[in-house]
Amino acid sequence: MASDTSKLGFYLLLAPILLWLTLLILLPHIGLFVVSISEKVGPRDYETGFGNYAAFFTEPLYWRTFARTAIMSILATALTLLLGFPIAYYIAKITKGRTKTTLFLMCMIPFWVSELVRTFGWMILLRETGVFSQVLQWAGLVSGPVEMLYNDAAIMVGLVYTSILFMVVPLVTTLDSLDDSLIEAGYDLGGTTSAILREIVIPHAMPGIVSGCIVVFMLSLGNYLTPILLGGKDSLWFTGMIYTQFITRFNWELGSAFGFLLLALSSLVVFFGLRLSGRSLAETMGRS
Amino acid sequence: MTETSPDLAPPDLECRALVKAFDGFRAVDGVSFDVPQGSFFSILGPSGCGKTTLLRMIAGFQSPTSGDLLIKGRSMIGVPPNKRPVSMVFQHLALFPTMNIGENVGFGLRQRGVSKPEIRRRVGEALERVGLPNVSKRRVDQLSGGQKQRVAIARCMVLEPDVLLLDEPLGALDLKLREHMKVELKALQAAFNTTFVYITHDQSEALVMSDNIAVMNKGRFEQIGTPQEVYHAPRTAFVAGFVGDANRIPVQVVEQSGGTLTLKTGGGAQLKLDAAAQGATDWRPGQKAEVFLRPEAVDLLPASEDQTGTVNMVPGVVDAVLFNGANSTVTVRAADGSLMTAALPQTGALAALRKGDAVTTRWHPAQARCYPAAEG
């Protein structure tokens, strides 16, 4: 009897996660997959086949946007890492006590408002009548208004800005656990600053780097707001394309196929990223 | 024997009036010493006495406020730690967990741009010298505490430093291993013939291993000497109390006459000391002082023995017997309530001593040391 009740308890505790997994993740994906392999041959008339996937490969706009999204996301991840690492190192290793908490909090504060508001903030700075343009005109560096919005650089700025916290937090955590005496030992044994960074600090921070990169890459790849608002109409992003298929074109079949392609892409990039850094997903997620 | 007299060569390490001041506080306060080549020098002091700051200044992690620091006659002021001919064994060893043992030991050589086969040869040699051949491929966490210790030493010694600094490296080991590593460290030092500067708060580590000991307190060196000097002829009350065990008796000076110093305890008992053994201190009658007496200097006599005519004999009752093998002690309470700790003789003569037995303590006037009590 006792074991029966404990079993019941176990399943009751397990139920929410199981429900969440099946109802919110498994079922919708099965549904989407079924939709993605149905081809419309007439009104309310569908056939099973991979025509939607074929359409993706035959139409250059689709796969070029796809590739562009992937490359820009990787670039954004790399930039975020380059920018986030010194910040994290400064917070974790150079500052102490109160300054450390304050700096860490200052990294977080922008994230208390919604991504939409933050992106609008960048629009106020970058647009033709915006702050930067006016300052440049006032300083006499340019003769007329400058438009800094609606290009790839603006998208990149927005992507890095929205995701940097997710790089800084895991990095601060891993760098915090690096014993200062290891760095001192490195210097003591004749290491230069760059050698110590390369041989001691970065290998130690690797779990943080990998998990930060995975999160930032996923966020960039799946970002919708930033590319649309900062990139304008001409700047295509794959999530925007999925939105168009579902909402504007009402072509759920193609939209679902795109969704699956995006899922495949992110899984593939994460897989190669882990391969490259020689780590398993379990130890990366477990340690940070 | 050789042409070059050791006096002409500059000492491996020399500190001249070294001071390190933090906000309104002097962690190291005018320390001067030199360490000759190939000797084992210990800095012994309680935690917070400034010994770690001193070591970090020698290693180059902190710069002195004033004074000079020379290694092989060359001033090290302004030289960064990675350019100094010293290596340090850290308190928690600081072996790099992301590298295997071979990579750890080879780290310093890699930084110097030594060729790969040469690194492999020298790493192998260094590991062999510390008695750990064929561990190159192992991970750090696969070694035991004592093995890690030896790897940390090999990692420093492979660079052939002029001075090896050791920051309480035995602190994290268990007692048995610590005893073993003491002997091992001393043997390694002799084998490498490198100057070791060792800091510790454990007096037995310092006494066992060192050629010279500096006893440090509140940023200053109280005494520098051989272990025997520091133990048998402590120069200050602090040294007498810190190195080894001692009975501490607060007293008042009665008089000094004919080489004998007569003192009076709080309980009224008279003590007589050899004035010659006390250095050149000028004693005033009525002055407050403290007598330090080693437990092994105290003889225990059966109460029945004749007590007339001898000095420093106090009858008492056994208060406690602390059996600790070779270090067993007996605490004796005198009639005036004062306690005296005496070592239990190894002969087994008094093995039957129990709490409550009547005994008499006696000590020789030359074996106790007296220091003026700090004023105020």
XYZ file of C-alpha atoms in Angstrom:
664
model
C 0.000 0.000 0.000
C 2.712 2.378 1.031
C 4.563 1.900 -2.214
C 1.333 2.488 -4.145
C 0.744 5.850 -2.530
C 4.343 6.880 -3.023
C 4.039 5.886 -6.656
C 0.909 7.973 -6.964
C 2.763 10.880 -5.400
C 5.582 10.449 -7.868
C 3.249 10.573 -10.851
C 1.350 13.518 -9.420
C 4.588 15.404 -9.070
C 5.621 14.378 -12.544
C 2.246 15.313 -14.075
C 2.816 19.071 -14.546
C 6.077 18.637 -16.433
C 4.640 15.797 -18.490
C 1.542 17.849 -19.296
C 3.712 20.793 -20.202
C 5.925 18.698 -22.428
C 3.092 16.939 -24.246
C 0.540 19.724 -24.519
C 2.817 22.669 -25.188
C 5.773 21.158 -26.945
C 5.110 17.703 -28.315
C 1.551 18.089 -29.613
C 2.031 21.445 -31.347
C 5.163 20.156 -33.021
C 3.431 17.009 -34.225
C 0.584 19.191 -35.468
C 2.976 21.534 -37.234
C 4.839 18.644 -38.787
C 1.616 17.135 -40.105
C 0.669 20.519 -41.558
C 4.128 20.971 -43.056
C 3.954 17.752 -45.036
C 0.515 18.457 -46.511
C 0.413 20.053 -49.935
C -2.602 22.021 -51.077
C -3.847 20.679 -54.393
C -7.229 22.363 -54.396
C -9.629 24.111 -52.011
C -9.798 22.011 -48.854
C -7.932 19.275 -50.698
C -4.544 18.178 -49.360
C -2.004 15.549 -50.305
C 0.876 14.266 -48.212
C 4.310 15.129 -49.557
C 7.453 17.185 -49.104
C 6.487 19.849 -51.619
C 6.703 22.615 -49.006
C 10.264 21.697 -48.191
C 11.060 21.516 -51.901
C 9.616 25.013 -52.327
C 12.117 26.294 -49.792
C 15.064 24.979 -51.761
C 13.796 26.047 -55.170
C 13.040 29.632 -54.206
C 16.362 31.479 -53.661
C 14.724 34.198 -51.532
C 13.775 31.626 -48.920
C 17.075 29.875 -48.465
C 19.102 33.046 -48.845
C 17.112 34.643 -46.035
C 17.617 31.436 -44.100
C 21.389 31.517 -44.611
C 21.522 35.254 -43.899
C 19.652 34.740 -40.627
C 22.025 31.958 -39.629
C 25.197 33.884 -40.478
C 24.045 37.075 -38.812
C 23.032 35.168 -35.699
C 26.456 33.527 -35.510
C 28.088 36.914 -36.014
C 25.885 38.453 -33.328
C 26.849 35.609 -30.963
C 30.543 36.155 -31.643
C 30.217 39.915 -31.113
C 28.270 39.388 -27.896
C 30.992 37.061 -26.631
C 33.758 39.533 -27.515
C 31.896 42.334 -25.781
C 30.528 40.304 -22.893
C 33.775 38.588 -21.888
C 35.676 41.702 -20.771
C 32.559 42.963 -18.975
C 32.122 39.646 -17.181
C 35.837 39.445 -16.361
C 35.776 42.938 -14.943
C 32.718 42.225 -12.814
C 33.871 38.798 -11.639
C 37.596 39.295 -11.082
C 38.518 42.955 -10.781
C 35.715 44.529 -8.767
C 34.900 43.477 -5.228
C 31.924 43.585 -2.887
C 29.539 46.449 -3.407
C 30.863 47.687 -6.746
C 30.469 44.178 -8.073
C 26.807 43.950 -7.065
C 26.128 47.414 -8.444
C 27.729 46.657 -11.794
C 25.941 43.355 -12.072
C 22.642 45.070 -11.280
C 23.356 47.757 -13.875
C 23.705 45.017 -16.475
C 20.286 43.698 -15.486
C 18.339 46.955 -15.170
C 17.664 47.430 -18.922
C 16.053 44.013 -18.890
C 13.358 45.136 -16.524
C 11.524 46.765 -19.450
C 10.174 44.872 -22.427
C 12.262 44.148 -25.461
C 9.881 46.286 -27.531
C 10.542 49.368 -25.402
C 14.295 48.772 -25.486
C 14.206 48.463 -29.263
C 12.225 51.686 -29.535
C 14.923 53.263 -27.418
C 17.475 52.359 -30.063
C 15.176 53.775 -32.740
C 15.094 57.107 -30.914
C 18.893 57.113 -30.892
C 19.496 55.963 -34.446
C 16.736 57.420 -36.626
C 17.191 60.332 -39.020
C 15.823 62.850 -36.519
C 17.320 60.925 -33.628
C 19.875 61.763 -30.971
C 23.019 60.594 -32.787
C 22.105 62.319 -36.020
C 21.390 65.597 -34.230
C 24.576 65.477 -32.197
C 26.633 64.874 -35.343
C 24.924 67.796 -37.071
C 25.399 70.044 -34.055
C 29.076 69.140 -33.894
C 29.371 70.038 -37.560
C 30.643 66.592 -38.550
C 27.834 66.083 -41.083
C 25.916 68.594 -43.129
C 22.481 66.970 -43.197
C 20.510 64.413 -41.177
C 21.916 60.869 -41.185
C 19.758 57.756 -41.227
C 21.343 55.048 -39.125
C 18.318 52.797 -38.872
C 17.161 50.156 -41.318
C 20.450 48.485 -42.145
C 22.271 45.345 -41.039
C 24.516 47.218 -38.611
C 21.471 48.490 -36.756
C 20.118 44.925 -36.552
C 23.450 43.737 -35.218
C 23.509 46.455 -32.571
C 19.988 45.530 -31.519
C 20.719 41.785 -31.412
C 23.876 42.200 -29.345
C 22.140 44.597 -26.993
C 19.127 42.374 -26.397
C 21.159 39.270 -25.714
C 24.293 40.472 -23.929
C 22.880 39.798 -20.467
C 22.480 36.134 -21.345
C 26.189 36.041 -22.156
C 27.366 38.062 -19.168
C 25.480 36.109 -16.496
C 26.901 32.618 -17.233
C 30.353 34.106 -17.801
C 30.332 35.956 -14.479
C 29.267 32.741 -12.748
C 32.063 30.642 -14.239
C 34.728 33.335 -13.884
C 33.683 33.873 -10.278
C 34.554 30.251 -9.569
C 38.061 30.703 -10.993
C 40.462 30.818 -8.050
C 42.571 33.997 -8.116
C 45.609 32.007 -7.065
C 45.485 30.147 -10.407
C 45.943 33.448 -12.217
C 48.699 34.427 -9.794
C 50.373 31.060 -10.267
C 50.275 31.688 -14.005
C 52.091 34.997 -13.585
C 54.472 33.486 -11.056
C 55.506 30.800 -13.544
C 56.391 33.469 -16.079
C 53.145 33.665 -18.075
C 52.202 36.823 -19.941
C 48.685 38.237 -19.634
C 47.667 36.840 -23.029
C 49.107 33.397 -22.254
C 47.233 33.277 -18.951
C 44.015 34.313 -20.678
C 44.524 31.644 -23.319
C 45.728 28.790 -21.145
C 44.027 29.351 -17.802
C 41.090 31.776 -17.928
C 39.406 30.730 -21.174
C 39.646 26.942 -20.590
C 38.120 27.494 -17.170
C 35.369 29.742 -18.549
C 34.571 27.347 -21.425
C 31.317 25.985 -19.930
C 30.083 29.549 -19.453
C 31.191 30.560 -22.927
C 29.446 27.597 -24.543
C 26.196 27.936 -22.635
C 26.169 31.711 -23.160
C 26.764 31.252 -26.875
C 24.001 28.675 -27.203
C 21.470 30.909 -25.489
C 22.498 34.022 -27.419
C 22.477 32.181 -30.717
C 18.995 30.777 -30.091
C 17.693 34.176 -29.012
C 19.110 35.870 -32.108
C 17.890 33.191 -34.472
C 14.400 33.309 -33.060
C 14.302 37.068 -32.633
C 11.453 38.749 -34.436
C 11.070 42.254 -33.047
C 14.621 43.559 -33.377
C 15.240 42.685 -37.045
C 11.805 43.941 -38.074
C 11.959 47.237 -36.161
C 15.627 48.103 -36.630
C 16.115 46.468 -40.021
C 13.060 47.865 -41.731
C 11.106 46.307 -44.594
C 14.042 45.327 -46.765
C 15.973 43.556 -44.089
C 14.731 40.010 -44.185
C 14.883 37.697 -41.189
C 13.670 34.141 -41.281
C 11.228 34.527 -38.397
C 9.668 37.449 -40.275
C 9.261 35.160 -43.244
C 7.486 32.550 -41.134
C 5.181 35.262 -39.800
C 4.379 36.336 -43.348
C 3.507 32.784 -44.398
C 1.211 32.245 -41.445
C -0.478 35.629 -41.124
C -0.204 37.512 -44.411
C -0.173 34.700 -46.961
C -2.242 32.375 -44.816
C -0.018 29.558 -46.069
C 0.294 27.505 -42.886
C 1.773 24.574 -44.759
C 4.857 26.463 -45.954
C 5.104 28.353 -42.649
C 5.223 25.062 -40.738
C 7.889 23.713 -43.053
C 9.932 26.867 -42.400
C 9.466 26.419 -38.678
C 10.897 22.933 -38.866
C 13.791 24.074 -40.981
C 14.618 26.711 -38.369
C 14.481 24.078 -35.637
C 16.808 21.853 -37.655
C 19.197 24.749 -38.228
C 19.466 25.740 -34.576
C 19.953 22.123 -33.494
C 22.643 21.669 -36.120
C 24.562 24.818 -35.201
C 24.418 24.008 -31.486
C 25.603 20.472 -32.255
C 28.588 21.730 -34.237
C 29.305 24.386 -31.642
C 29.519 21.731 -28.942
C 31.618 19.488 -31.189
C 34.009 22.362 -31.855
C 34.454 23.115 -28.163
C 34.619 19.415 -27.308
C 31.852 19.426 -24.705
C 28.603 17.606 -24.184
C 25.316 19.417 -23.761
C 24.759 17.763 -20.396
C 27.992 19.002 -18.806
C 27.582 22.471 -20.312
C 24.091 22.891 -18.916
C 24.947 21.139 -15.689
C 27.871 23.331 -14.753
C 26.570 26.837 -15.279
C 87.851 24.597 0.229
C 86.704 26.425 -2.888
C 88.110 29.632 -4.290
C 84.949 31.695 -3.933
C 84.187 32.431 -0.361
C 80.461 32.226 0.357
C 80.688 35.658 1.959
C 81.539 37.301 -1.336
C 78.577 35.959 -3.299
C 75.425 37.989 -2.683
C 72.761 36.142 -0.710
C 69.926 34.642 -2.746
C 67.375 36.845 -1.068
C 67.879 40.026 0.847
C 65.309 42.405 2.345
C 66.306 45.826 3.588
C 63.913 47.716 5.884
C 60.949 46.431 3.937
C 57.671 48.181 4.780
C 54.174 47.565 3.480
C 51.578 49.995 4.774
C 47.851 49.779 4.155
C 45.492 52.561 5.249
C 46.871 53.489 8.640
C 48.219 50.019 9.311
C 51.656 48.562 8.731
C 51.344 44.923 7.699
C 55.113 44.593 7.316
C 57.086 47.042 9.379
C 60.755 47.470 8.605
C 61.809 43.876 8.047
C 65.445 43.182 7.176
C 66.994 39.791 6.616
C 69.051 37.815 4.153
C 68.904 34.200 3.121
C 72.118 32.544 1.956
C 72.141 30.266 -1.083
C 70.780 26.786 -0.571
C 69.307 27.276 2.871
C 65.855 26.591 4.228
C 64.480 29.769 5.769
C 61.169 29.805 7.627
C 59.057 32.737 8.612
C 56.993 31.697 11.598
C 54.183 33.752 12.992
C 50.524 33.726 14.022
C 47.913 34.444 11.367
C 47.654 38.144 10.619
C 51.282 38.865 11.519
C 52.097 39.986 7.971
C 53.992 36.927 6.816
C 51.759 36.361 3.782
C 52.114 40.014 2.776
C 55.881 39.655 3.057
C 55.867 36.547 0.882
C 53.615 38.198 -1.704
C 56.044 41.114 -1.869
C 58.914 38.725 -2.535
C 56.861 37.005 -5.239
C 55.930 40.384 -6.699
C 52.154 40.361 -6.218
C 52.380 43.356 -3.909
C 54.863 46.187 -4.038
C 56.547 47.421 -0.863
C 55.766 50.924 0.434
C 59.434 51.451 1.154
C 62.626 49.474 1.545
C 64.453 47.282 -0.914
C 64.255 43.653 -1.941
C 67.164 41.972 -3.710
C 67.443 38.577 -5.306
C 71.016 37.500 -6.087
C 72.048 41.100 -5.486
C 69.591 42.530 -8.026
C 66.833 44.851 -6.837
C 63.363 43.503 -7.570
C 61.476 46.753 -7.020
C 59.230 47.331 -10.019
C 59.926 43.898 -11.528
C 56.615 42.115 -12.298
C 56.074 38.606 -10.878
C 56.470 36.905 -14.251
C 59.970 38.384 -14.632
C 61.300 37.436 -11.169
C 63.581 34.450 -10.652
C 61.320 33.179 -7.860
C 58.578 30.589 -7.924
C 55.846 30.068 -5.410
C 54.030 27.023 -4.089
C 50.606 28.355 -3.191
C 48.664 27.540 -0.061
C 46.113 25.521 -2.003
C 48.780 24.638 -4.586
C 46.911 26.294 -7.485
C 47.478 23.446 -9.914
C 45.621 24.209 -13.138
C 42.606 21.867 -13.174
C 42.100 22.237 -16.920
C 45.522 20.772 -17.681
C 47.003 17.359 -16.999
C 50.052 16.919 -14.776
C 52.571 17.129 -17.608
C 51.001 20.332 -18.939
C 50.949 21.800 -15.434
C 54.638 21.156 -14.876
C 55.492 22.282 -18.401
C 53.522 25.534 -18.151
C 56.459 27.704 -17.168
C 58.736 26.187 -19.803
C 56.089 26.756 -22.484
C 55.990 30.425 -21.495
C 59.742 30.602 -22.025
C 59.402 29.176 -25.510
C 61.331 25.981 -24.826
C 60.961 23.427 -27.640
C 58.415 20.645 -27.177
C 60.765 17.635 -26.933
C 62.926 19.599 -24.485
C 59.850 20.413 -22.368
C 58.863 16.751 -22.332
C 62.349 15.718 -21.240
C 62.619 18.304 -18.478
C 59.069 17.704 -17.214
C 59.856 13.994 -17.026
C 63.054 14.744 -15.126
C 61.372 17.079 -12.675
C 58.595 14.592 -11.949
C 61.163 11.873 -11.467
C 63.073 13.990 -8.956
C 59.973 14.458 -6.815
C 59.348 10.723 -7.020
C 56.376 10.731 -9.374
C 57.485 9.270 -12.697
C 54.854 8.436 -15.324
C 52.063 10.657 -14.029
C 52.275 13.185 -16.898
C 49.072 12.023 -18.516
C 46.980 12.017 -15.359
C 44.467 14.660 -14.406
C 45.041 16.799 -11.322
C 42.056 15.344 -9.464
C 43.431 11.823 -9.874
C 46.316 12.501 -7.495
C 46.355 12.344 -3.710
C 47.101 15.366 -1.526
C 50.766 14.509 -1.068
C 51.244 13.795 -4.762
C 49.689 17.140 -5.697
C 52.098 18.766 -3.282
C 55.044 17.220 -5.046
C 53.662 18.146 -8.472
C 53.353 21.759 -7.310
C 56.996 21.681 -6.242
C 58.057 20.062 -9.510
C 56.151 22.743 -11.433
C 58.258 25.401 -9.732
C 61.569 23.529 -9.674
C 61.500 22.756 -13.390
C 62.110 26.488 -13.911
C 65.221 26.364 -11.702
C 64.288 29.435 -9.657
C 66.813 31.184 -7.415
C 64.325 31.162 -4.568
C 61.325 28.923 -3.983
C 58.576 30.450 -1.865
C 56.191 28.177 0.006
C 52.980 29.584 1.465
C 51.868 27.117 4.168
C 51.507 24.334 1.620
C 51.066 21.651 4.273
C 48.098 23.341 5.920
C 45.496 21.425 3.934
C 46.951 17.971 4.594
C 45.950 15.601 7.364
C 48.293 15.157 10.305
C 49.978 11.912 9.259
C 50.698 13.146 5.748
C 51.876 16.476 7.105
C 54.471 14.768 9.279
C 55.614 12.776 6.280
C 55.743 15.782 3.950
C 57.859 17.748 6.450
C 60.638 15.217 6.113
C 60.095 14.959 2.380
C 60.220 18.719 1.827
C 63.469 18.985 3.730
C 64.922 16.134 1.676
C 63.747 17.739 -1.577
C 65.300 21.035 -0.571
C 68.606 19.326 0.109
C 68.397 17.442 -3.188
C 67.635 20.516 -5.295
C 69.994 22.703 -3.242
C 67.661 25.632 -3.867
C 66.892 28.375 -1.376
C 63.497 27.759 0.204
C 61.540 30.467 1.961
C 58.742 28.840 3.870
C 55.997 30.591 5.787
C 53.945 28.853 8.408
C 52.105 29.331 11.658
C 52.988 25.805 12.732
C 56.093 25.923 14.902
C 56.860 22.235 14.545
C 57.024 22.571 10.727
C 59.455 25.450 11.122
C 61.584 23.715 13.764
C 61.885 20.449 11.857
C 62.698 21.790 8.414
C 64.516 25.076 8.761
C 68.140 26.099 8.790
C 67.010 29.472 10.068
C 63.738 30.705 11.475
C 62.441 34.232 11.658
C 59.694 34.665 14.223
C 57.318 37.365 13.095
C 54.765 39.299 15.111
C 52.738 42.383 14.208
C 54.738 43.057 11.071
C 58.145 42.831 12.717
C 60.757 40.141 13.088
C 61.131 39.334 16.784
C 64.092 37.030 16.320
C 66.068 35.385 13.558
C 68.094 32.324 14.446
C 68.573 28.604 14.131
C 65.739 26.414 15.442
C 67.868 25.644 18.512
C 68.482 29.316 19.272
C 64.860 30.239 18.815
C 63.717 27.382 21.020
C 66.323 27.490 23.774
C 67.207 31.168 23.817
C 64.129 33.124 22.794
C 64.966 36.801 22.706
C 61.515 38.158 23.519
C 58.517 37.091 25.544
C 56.549 36.635 22.337
C 59.069 34.170 20.917
C 59.222 32.272 24.204
C 55.443 31.973 24.268
C 54.920 31.224 20.580
C 57.650 28.688 19.878
C 57.107 25.552 21.877
C 55.045 25.222 25.046
C 55.887 27.178 28.151
C 54.589 27.815 31.629
C 53.971 31.529 31.976
C 54.399 32.922 35.461
C 53.665 36.601 36.154
C 56.178 37.856 38.755
C 57.620 40.917 40.438
C 61.367 41.559 40.730
C 62.657 41.421 44.302
C 66.365 41.908 43.771
C 69.355 41.054 41.627
C 72.463 40.062 43.489
C 75.484 37.954 42.722
C 74.256 36.534 39.432
C 70.941 35.505 40.889
C 67.687 37.176 40.107
C 65.106 36.811 42.836
C 61.458 37.104 41.896
C 58.170 36.850 43.703
C 54.995 35.336 42.282
C 51.515 36.672 42.935
C 51.054 33.920 45.502
C 54.164 35.011 47.384
C 56.482 32.147 46.389
C 60.112 33.052 45.744
C 61.765 32.120 42.426
C 65.477 32.285 41.738
C 66.883 32.628 38.218
C 70.366 32.817 36.747
C 70.728 36.477 35.783
C 73.387 35.548 33.215
C 70.882 33.532 31.190
C 68.598 36.533 30.849
C 70.650 38.746 28.567
C 71.658 42.220 29.661
C 68.417 43.513 31.017
C 68.644 45.907 33.896
C 66.264 44.807 36.649
C 64.678 47.227 39.095
C 63.156 45.915 42.334
C 59.351 46.004 42.099
C 59.359 45.782 38.314
C 56.717 43.489 36.794
C 58.018 40.632 34.691
C 57.066 37.275 33.239
C 58.901 33.982 33.625
C 58.737 31.381 30.826
C 59.536 27.812 31.748
C 59.476 24.852 29.352
C 57.539 21.814 30.635
C 60.531 19.556 29.965
C 62.665 21.759 32.254
C 60.437 20.947 35.192
C 61.386 17.869 37.246
C 58.740 15.942 39.128
C 59.775 14.524 42.506
C 57.909 12.334 44.947
C 56.541 14.468 47.759
C 58.521 12.541 50.390
C 61.909 13.772 49.144
C 63.889 16.184 51.277
C 63.068 19.717 50.254
C 65.492 21.856 52.165
C 68.304 23.803 50.598
C 67.154 23.661 46.973
C 65.663 26.540 45.045
C 62.550 26.653 42.925
C 60.941 23.693 44.601
C 57.204 23.848 45.023
C 55.088 21.102 46.567
C 51.746 20.508 44.943
C 49.019 18.119 43.959
C 48.495 16.550 40.527
C 45.616 18.385 38.877
C 45.509 16.458 35.610
C 47.523 13.899 33.687
C 47.364 14.486 29.918
C 48.582 11.316 28.281
C 49.801 11.934 24.717
C 52.457 9.309 24.107
C 55.875 10.932 24.051
C 54.373 14.351 24.735
C 52.504 13.458 27.923
C 52.262 16.214 30.504
C 51.188 16.595 34.094
C 49.567 19.696 35.527
C 50.471 20.347 39.157
C 48.558 22.741 41.388
C 50.634 24.443 44.061
C 49.338 25.429 47.478
C 48.715 29.018 46.309
C 46.494 27.718 43.461
C 48.947 28.409 40.609
C 49.315 25.713 37.933
C 52.548 24.340 36.530
C 52.795 22.022 33.535
C 55.594 19.468 33.544
C 56.577 16.894 30.952
C 56.105 13.312 32.071
C 59.519 11.585 31.966
C 59.894 9.005 29.206
C 61.506 6.529 31.592
C 58.125 5.480 32.892
C 59.205 6.255 36.429
C 56.092 8.271 37.143
C 53.697 6.311 34.979
C 51.574 5.537 38.017
C 50.925 9.205 38.751
C 47.218 9.933 39.229
C 45.115 12.976 39.837
C 45.297 13.982 43.490
C 48.791 12.545 44.151
C 51.188 14.803 46.013
C 54.345 15.719 44.044
C 56.990 18.407 44.119
C 58.098 20.401 41.104
C 61.647 21.618 40.763
C 63.560 23.448 38.073
C 67.057 24.729 37.587
C 67.603 28.520 37.808
C 69.385 28.509 34.417
C 66.483 26.937 32.561
C 63.833 29.580 32.963
C 63.767 32.876 31.117
C 62.400 36.137 32.390
C 61.198 39.114 30.357
C 59.981 42.483 31.571
C 56.182 42.645 31.287
C 54.794 45.021 28.686
C 53.939 48.325 30.366
C 50.262 49.267 30.595
